[in-house]
Amino acid sequence: GCNSVLATKLSLSLADYTITEAGFGADLGAEKFLDIKCRYAGIAPSACVLVATVRALKSHGAVSKADLNQPNLEAVKAGASNLIRHIDNLKNGFGLPVVVAINAFPTDTAEEQAYVEQVCAEQGVPCVLSEVFAKGGEGGIALAEKVLKTLEEKESHFAPLYDENLPIKEKIGCIATKIYGAASVCLLYTSPSP
């Protein structure tokens, strides 16, 4: 989950770069982080690292949990639409430069990882293999270097999705349509039971 505003501000005051976890997904954790925490803390991110796994893409491509360790390029291709949506949410929805980190698993194949890199290239975002779990800090050097390069080359145009003065119904509609792809929102009001 997301750390506190105090922790983020303390880090910003002590370091040249601050990295924080927004929470799970560019549709849930990141949306709350970017629309709520950043707005009320008065902070604006310079870039976003979107962590993806080949296993997750296989799962989104309808592979059962028991079969995620098996090579399945077709399932990765089928699940890539989820990754594309998350990239779009961050890049076009919030105006952030995005770096995709493939959190490597030993069962990933070179073909599967290459396909994820291809998808990212087609979306105009860099993609880097992160091997921190297997190699410790050394396994994250390529990712750190890519993030620094992105910060130097790409400008953030960060903006929350909605004006904070909008009525709650319009805020909900904005999130539902821009982040989740809903066509519209219908709210039903019921009176409490006696």
PDB file of C-alpha atoms in Angstrom:
ATOM      1  CA  GLY A   1       0.000   0.000   0.000  1.00  0.00           C
ATOM      2  CA  CYS A   2       0.825   3.658   0.006  1.00  0.00           C
ATOM      3  CA  ASN A   3       3.065   5.139   2.683  1.00  0.00           C
ATOM      4  CA  SER A   4       2.146   8.252   4.673  1.00  0.00           C
ATOM      5  CA  VAL A   5       2.359  11.844   3.480  1.00  0.00           C
ATOM      6  CA  LEU A   6       4.822  12.478   6.311  1.00  0.00           C
ATOM      7  CA  ALA A   7       7.122   9.673   5.130  1.00  0.00           C
ATOM      8  CA  THR A   8       7.025  10.916   1.537  1.00  0.00           C
ATOM      9  CA  LYS A   9       7.734  14.528   2.507  1.00  0.00           C
ATOM     10  CA  LEU A  10      10.563  13.450   4.804  1.00  0.00           C
ATOM     11  CA  SER A  11      12.131  11.449   1.967  1.00  0.00           C
ATOM     12  CA  LEU A  12      11.752  14.383  -0.425  1.00  0.00           C
ATOM     13  CA  SER A  13      13.611  16.617   2.045  1.00  0.00           C
ATOM     14  CA  LEU A  14      16.504  14.173   2.528  1.00  0.00           C
ATOM     15  CA  ALA A  15      17.280  12.785  -0.926  1.00  0.00           C
ATOM     16  CA  ASP A  16      17.784  13.760  -4.535  1.00  0.00           C
ATOM     17  CA  TYR A  17      15.277  11.108  -5.595  1.00  0.00           C
ATOM     18  CA  THR A  18      12.331   9.677  -3.711  1.00  0.00           C
ATOM     19  CA  ILE A  19      10.675   6.446  -4.761  1.00  0.00           C
ATOM     20  CA  THR A  20       7.390   5.485  -3.172  1.00  0.00           C
ATOM     21  CA  GLU A  21       4.892   2.713  -3.727  1.00  0.00           C
ATOM     22  CA  ALA A  22       1.484   4.002  -4.715  1.00  0.00           C
ATOM     23  CA  GLY A  23      -0.250   0.705  -4.149  1.00  0.00           C
ATOM     24  CA  PHE A  24      -1.492  -2.071  -6.364  1.00  0.00           C
ATOM     25  CA  GLY A  25      -2.424  -1.302  -9.961  1.00  0.00           C
ATOM     26  CA  ALA A  26      -2.646   1.816 -12.083  1.00  0.00           C
ATOM     27  CA  ASP A  27      -6.399   1.640 -11.671  1.00  0.00           C
ATOM     28  CA  LEU A  28      -6.706   1.354  -7.908  1.00  0.00           C
ATOM     29  CA  GLY A  29      -3.640   2.179  -5.829  1.00  0.00           C
ATOM     30  CA  ALA A  30      -2.103   4.621  -8.282  1.00  0.00           C
ATOM     31  CA  GLU A  31      -5.431   6.365  -8.931  1.00  0.00           C
ATOM     32  CA  LYS A  32      -5.920   7.037  -5.223  1.00  0.00           C
ATOM     33  CA  PHE A  33      -2.283   8.038  -4.806  1.00  0.00           C
ATOM     34  CA  LEU A  34      -2.373  10.440  -7.758  1.00  0.00           C
ATOM     35  CA  ASP A  35      -5.868  11.872  -7.288  1.00  0.00           C
ATOM     36  CA  ILE A  36      -5.934  12.048  -3.491  1.00  0.00           C
ATOM     37  CA  LYS A  37      -2.529  11.813  -1.823  1.00  0.00           C
ATOM     38  CA  CYS A  38      -0.601  13.917  -4.347  1.00  0.00           C
ATOM     39  CA  ARG A  39      -3.305  16.581  -4.449  1.00  0.00           C
ATOM     40  CA  TYR A  40      -3.594  16.971  -0.686  1.00  0.00           C
ATOM     41  CA  ALA A  41       0.141  16.607  -0.002  1.00  0.00           C
ATOM     42  CA  GLY A  42       0.999  19.154  -2.698  1.00  0.00           C
ATOM     43  CA  ILE A  43       3.371  16.784  -4.482  1.00  0.00           C
ATOM     44  CA  ALA A  44       3.692  15.866  -8.150  1.00  0.00           C
ATOM     45  CA  PRO A  45       5.506  12.755  -9.384  1.00  0.00           C
ATOM     46  CA  SER A  46       8.103  13.121 -12.114  1.00  0.00           C
ATOM     47  CA  ALA A  47       7.661   9.580 -13.478  1.00  0.00           C
ATOM     48  CA  CYS A  48       6.078   6.243 -12.722  1.00  0.00           C
ATOM     49  CA  VAL A  49       7.495   2.722 -12.646  1.00  0.00           C
ATOM     50  CA  LEU A  50       4.802   0.230 -13.598  1.00  0.00           C
ATOM     51  CA  VAL A  51       5.751  -3.248 -12.392  1.00  0.00           C
ATOM     52  CA  ALA A  52       4.504  -6.144 -14.515  1.00  0.00           C
ATOM     53  CA  THR A  53       5.110  -9.867 -14.488  1.00  0.00           C
ATOM     54  CA  VAL A  54       4.857 -12.408 -17.261  1.00  0.00           C
ATOM     55  CA  ARG A  55       2.897 -14.568 -14.809  1.00  0.00           C
ATOM     56  CA  ALA A  56       0.286 -11.828 -14.296  1.00  0.00           C
ATOM     57  CA  LEU A  57      -0.106 -11.354 -18.039  1.00  0.00           C
ATOM     58  CA  LYS A  58      -0.636 -15.100 -18.421  1.00  0.00           C
ATOM     59  CA  SER A  59      -3.264 -14.938 -15.688  1.00  0.00           C
ATOM     60  CA  HIS A  60      -5.004 -12.088 -17.510  1.00  0.00           C
ATOM     61  CA  GLY A  61      -4.785 -14.289 -20.600  1.00  0.00           C
ATOM     62  CA  ALA A  62      -6.940 -16.914 -18.830  1.00  0.00           C
ATOM     63  CA  VAL A  63      -4.225 -19.272 -17.573  1.00  0.00           C
ATOM     64  CA  SER A  64      -5.015 -20.972 -14.271  1.00  0.00           C
ATOM     65  CA  LYS A  65      -2.715 -20.364 -11.300  1.00  0.00           C
ATOM     66  CA  ALA A  66      -1.480 -23.960 -11.443  1.00  0.00           C
ATOM     67  CA  ASP A  67      -0.236 -23.455 -15.019  1.00  0.00           C
ATOM     68  CA  LEU A  68       1.463 -20.049 -14.695  1.00  0.00           C
ATOM     69  CA  ASN A  69       4.948 -21.612 -14.608  1.00  0.00           C
ATOM     70  CA  GLN A  70       4.465 -23.157 -18.053  1.00  0.00           C
ATOM     71  CA  PRO A  71       5.626 -21.228 -21.134  1.00  0.00           C
ATOM     72  CA  ASN A  72       2.611 -19.729 -22.905  1.00  0.00           C
ATOM     73  CA  LEU A  73       3.345 -16.853 -25.266  1.00  0.00           C
ATOM     74  CA  GLU A  74      -0.245 -16.800 -26.544  1.00  0.00           C
ATOM     75  CA  ALA A  75      -1.568 -16.190 -23.035  1.00  0.00           C
ATOM     76  CA  VAL A  76       0.957 -13.376 -22.540  1.00  0.00           C
ATOM     77  CA  LYS A  77      -0.299 -11.838 -25.793  1.00  0.00           C
ATOM     78  CA  ALA A  78      -3.921 -12.191 -24.663  1.00  0.00           C
ATOM     79  CA  GLY A  79      -3.167 -10.650 -21.264  1.00  0.00           C
ATOM     80  CA  ALA A  80      -1.152  -7.753 -22.666  1.00  0.00           C
ATOM     81  CA  SER A  81      -4.304  -5.658 -23.060  1.00  0.00           C
ATOM     82  CA  ASN A  82      -4.309  -5.255 -19.273  1.00  0.00           C
ATOM     83  CA  LEU A  83      -0.741  -3.900 -19.319  1.00  0.00           C
ATOM     84  CA  ILE A  84      -1.642  -1.547 -22.170  1.00  0.00           C
ATOM     85  CA  ARG A  85      -4.575  -0.196 -20.160  1.00  0.00           C
ATOM     86  CA  HIS A  86      -2.381   0.475 -17.122  1.00  0.00           C
ATOM     87  CA  ILE A  87       0.219   2.236 -19.292  1.00  0.00           C
ATOM     88  CA  ASP A  88      -2.540   4.352 -20.830  1.00  0.00           C
ATOM     89  CA  ASN A  89      -3.966   5.253 -17.407  1.00  0.00           C
ATOM     90  CA  LEU A  90      -0.616   6.568 -16.219  1.00  0.00           C
ATOM     91  CA  LYS A  91       0.712   8.053 -19.446  1.00  0.00           C
ATOM     92  CA  ASN A  92      -2.404   9.582 -20.955  1.00  0.00           C
ATOM     93  CA  GLY A  93      -4.739   9.752 -17.974  1.00  0.00           C
ATOM     94  CA  PHE A  94      -2.297  11.367 -15.545  1.00  0.00           C
ATOM     95  CA  GLY A  95       0.374  12.712 -17.918  1.00  0.00           C
ATOM     96  CA  LEU A  96       3.277  10.777 -16.430  1.00  0.00           C
ATOM     97  CA  PRO A  97       6.357   9.355 -18.113  1.00  0.00           C
ATOM     98  CA  VAL A  98       6.209   5.586 -17.562  1.00  0.00           C
ATOM     99  CA  VAL A  99       8.917   2.937 -17.248  1.00  0.00           C
ATOM    100  CA  VAL A 100       7.713  -0.667 -17.215  1.00  0.00           C
ATOM    101  CA  ALA A 101       9.701  -3.053 -15.025  1.00  0.00           C
ATOM    102  CA  ILE A 102       9.299  -6.741 -15.782  1.00  0.00           C
ATOM    103  CA  ASN A 103       9.636  -8.374 -12.380  1.00  0.00           C
ATOM    104  CA  ALA A 104      11.453 -11.488 -13.580  1.00  0.00           C
ATOM    105  CA  PHE A 105      10.575 -15.018 -12.523  1.00  0.00           C
ATOM    106  CA  PRO A 106      12.817 -18.033 -13.253  1.00  0.00           C
ATOM    107  CA  THR A 107      10.011 -19.609 -15.285  1.00  0.00           C
ATOM    108  CA  ASP A 108       9.734 -16.651 -17.705  1.00  0.00           C
ATOM    109  CA  THR A 109      10.978 -17.398 -21.200  1.00  0.00           C
ATOM    110  CA  ALA A 110      13.055 -15.005 -23.281  1.00  0.00           C
ATOM    111  CA  GLU A 111      10.235 -14.972 -25.884  1.00  0.00           C
ATOM    112  CA  GLU A 112       7.635 -13.977 -23.284  1.00  0.00           C
ATOM    113  CA  GLN A 113       9.823 -11.193 -21.906  1.00  0.00           C
ATOM    114  CA  ALA A 114      10.644  -9.986 -25.423  1.00  0.00           C
ATOM    115  CA  TYR A 115       6.933  -9.768 -26.206  1.00  0.00           C
ATOM    116  CA  VAL A 116       6.325  -7.587 -23.151  1.00  0.00           C
ATOM    117  CA  GLU A 117       9.195  -5.350 -24.280  1.00  0.00           C
ATOM    118  CA  GLN A 118       7.615  -5.161 -27.754  1.00  0.00           C
ATOM    119  CA  VAL A 119       4.236  -4.153 -26.308  1.00  0.00           C
ATOM    120  CA  CYS A 120       5.896  -1.423 -24.262  1.00  0.00           C
ATOM    121  CA  ALA A 121       7.819  -0.133 -27.282  1.00  0.00           C
ATOM    122  CA  GLU A 122       4.546   0.032 -29.238  1.00  0.00           C
ATOM    123  CA  GLN A 123       3.088   2.124 -26.386  1.00  0.00           C
ATOM    124  CA  GLY A 124       6.116   4.427 -26.452  1.00  0.00           C
ATOM    125  CA  VAL A 125       7.416   3.495 -23.009  1.00  0.00           C
ATOM    126  CA  PRO A 126      10.728   1.909 -22.022  1.00  0.00           C
ATOM    127  CA  CYS A 127      10.763  -1.552 -20.517  1.00  0.00           C
ATOM    128  CA  VAL A 128      13.473  -3.058 -18.316  1.00  0.00           C
ATOM    129  CA  LEU A 129      13.990  -6.460 -16.765  1.00  0.00           C
ATOM    130  CA  SER A 130      14.123  -6.236 -12.963  1.00  0.00           C
ATOM    131  CA  GLU A 131      15.989  -9.104 -11.322  1.00  0.00           C
ATOM    132  CA  VAL A 132      16.113  -7.725  -7.786  1.00  0.00           C
ATOM    133  CA  PHE A 133      14.620 -10.856  -6.235  1.00  0.00           C
ATOM    134  CA  ALA A 134      17.305 -13.114  -7.717  1.00  0.00           C
ATOM    135  CA  LYS A 135      20.288 -10.738  -7.684  1.00  0.00           C
ATOM    136  CA  GLY A 136      19.574  -8.195  -4.951  1.00  0.00           C
ATOM    137  CA  GLY A 137      20.530  -4.577  -5.619  1.00  0.00           C
ATOM    138  CA  GLU A 138      22.632  -5.535  -8.633  1.00  0.00           C
ATOM    139  CA  GLY A 139      19.481  -6.875 -10.306  1.00  0.00           C
ATOM    140  CA  GLY A 140      17.885  -3.417 -10.119  1.00  0.00           C
ATOM    141  CA  ILE A 141      20.707  -1.343 -11.596  1.00  0.00           C
ATOM    142  CA  ALA A 142      19.314  -1.431 -15.150  1.00  0.00           C
ATOM    143  CA  LEU A 143      15.910  -0.288 -13.884  1.00  0.00           C
ATOM    144  CA  ALA A 144      17.408   2.541 -11.827  1.00  0.00           C
ATOM    145  CA  GLU A 145      19.450   3.712 -14.811  1.00  0.00           C
ATOM    146  CA  LYS A 146      16.387   3.628 -17.088  1.00  0.00           C
ATOM    147  CA  VAL A 147      14.339   5.636 -14.591  1.00  0.00           C
ATOM    148  CA  LEU A 148      17.092   8.264 -14.313  1.00  0.00           C
ATOM    149  CA  LYS A 149      17.353   8.462 -18.111  1.00  0.00           C
ATOM    150  CA  THR A 150      13.578   8.847 -18.363  1.00  0.00           C
ATOM    151  CA  LEU A 151      13.632  11.656 -15.791  1.00  0.00           C
ATOM    152  CA  GLU A 152      16.272  13.448 -17.874  1.00  0.00           C
ATOM    153  CA  GLU A 153      14.548  12.961 -21.236  1.00  0.00           C
ATOM    154  CA  LYS A 154      10.812  13.123 -20.518  1.00  0.00           C
ATOM    155  CA  GLU A 155       8.849  15.874 -18.888  1.00  0.00           C
ATOM    156  CA  SER A 156       6.025  15.078 -16.515  1.00  0.00           C
ATOM    157  CA  HIS A 157       2.677  16.686 -17.297  1.00  0.00           C
ATOM    158  CA  PHE A 158       1.086  15.297 -14.170  1.00  0.00           C
ATOM    159  CA  ALA A 159      -2.458  16.362 -13.412  1.00  0.00           C
ATOM    160  CA  PRO A 160      -5.170  14.709 -11.319  1.00  0.00           C
ATOM    161  CA  LEU A 161      -8.098  13.311 -13.291  1.00  0.00           C
ATOM    162  CA  TYR A 162     -10.764  15.643 -11.969  1.00  0.00           C
ATOM    163  CA  ASP A 163     -11.264  19.059 -10.444  1.00  0.00           C
ATOM    164  CA  GLU A 164     -11.576  18.678  -6.683  1.00  0.00           C
ATOM    165  CA  ASN A 165     -14.581  21.044  -6.660  1.00  0.00           C
ATOM    166  CA  LEU A 166     -16.733  18.769  -8.825  1.00  0.00           C
ATOM    167  CA  PRO A 167     -19.738  17.101  -7.192  1.00  0.00           C
ATOM    168  CA  ILE A 168     -19.028  13.561  -5.982  1.00  0.00           C
ATOM    169  CA  LYS A 169     -21.190  12.019  -8.737  1.00  0.00           C
ATOM    170  CA  GLU A 170     -19.054  13.687 -11.415  1.00  0.00           C
ATOM    171  CA  LYS A 171     -15.824  12.605  -9.691  1.00  0.00           C
ATOM    172  CA  ILE A 172     -17.059   9.005  -9.640  1.00  0.00           C
ATOM    173  CA  GLY A 173     -18.061   9.268 -13.287  1.00  0.00           C
ATOM    174  CA  CYS A 174     -14.661  10.651 -14.227  1.00  0.00           C
ATOM    175  CA  ILE A 175     -12.796   7.815 -12.519  1.00  0.00           C
ATOM    176  CA  ALA A 176     -15.146   5.157 -13.878  1.00  0.00           C
ATOM    177  CA  THR A 177     -14.895   6.350 -17.481  1.00  0.00           C
ATOM    178  CA  LYS A 178     -11.249   7.469 -17.649  1.00  0.00           C
ATOM    179  CA  ILE A 179      -9.626   4.742 -15.546  1.00  0.00           C
ATOM    180  CA  TYR A 180     -11.968   1.747 -15.758  1.00  0.00           C
ATOM    181  CA  GLY A 181     -13.361   2.318 -19.252  1.00  0.00           C
ATOM    182  CA  ALA A 182     -17.022   2.542 -18.231  1.00  0.00           C
ATOM    183  CA  ALA A 183     -19.378   4.079 -20.759  1.00  0.00           C
ATOM    184  CA  SER A 184     -21.276   5.896 -18.019  1.00  0.00           C
ATOM    185  CA  VAL A 185     -22.254   5.680 -14.362  1.00  0.00           C
ATOM    186  CA  CYS A 186     -25.721   5.259 -12.909  1.00  0.00           C
ATOM    187  CA  LEU A 187     -26.099   5.842  -9.182  1.00  0.00           C
ATOM    188  CA  LEU A 188     -29.096   4.396  -7.360  1.00  0.00           C
ATOM    189  CA  TYR A 189     -30.182   6.011  -4.134  1.00  0.00           C
ATOM    190  CA  THR A 190     -32.133   4.081  -1.561  1.00  0.00           C
ATOM    191  CA  SER A 191     -33.535   5.210   1.722  1.00  0.00           C
ATOM    192  CA  PRO A 192     -32.353   3.476   4.867  1.00  0.00           C
ATOM    193  CA  SER A 193     -34.528   0.745   6.331  1.00  0.00           C
ATOM    194  CA  PRO A 194     -36.682   1.769   9.294  1.00  0.00           C
TER     195      PRO A 194
END
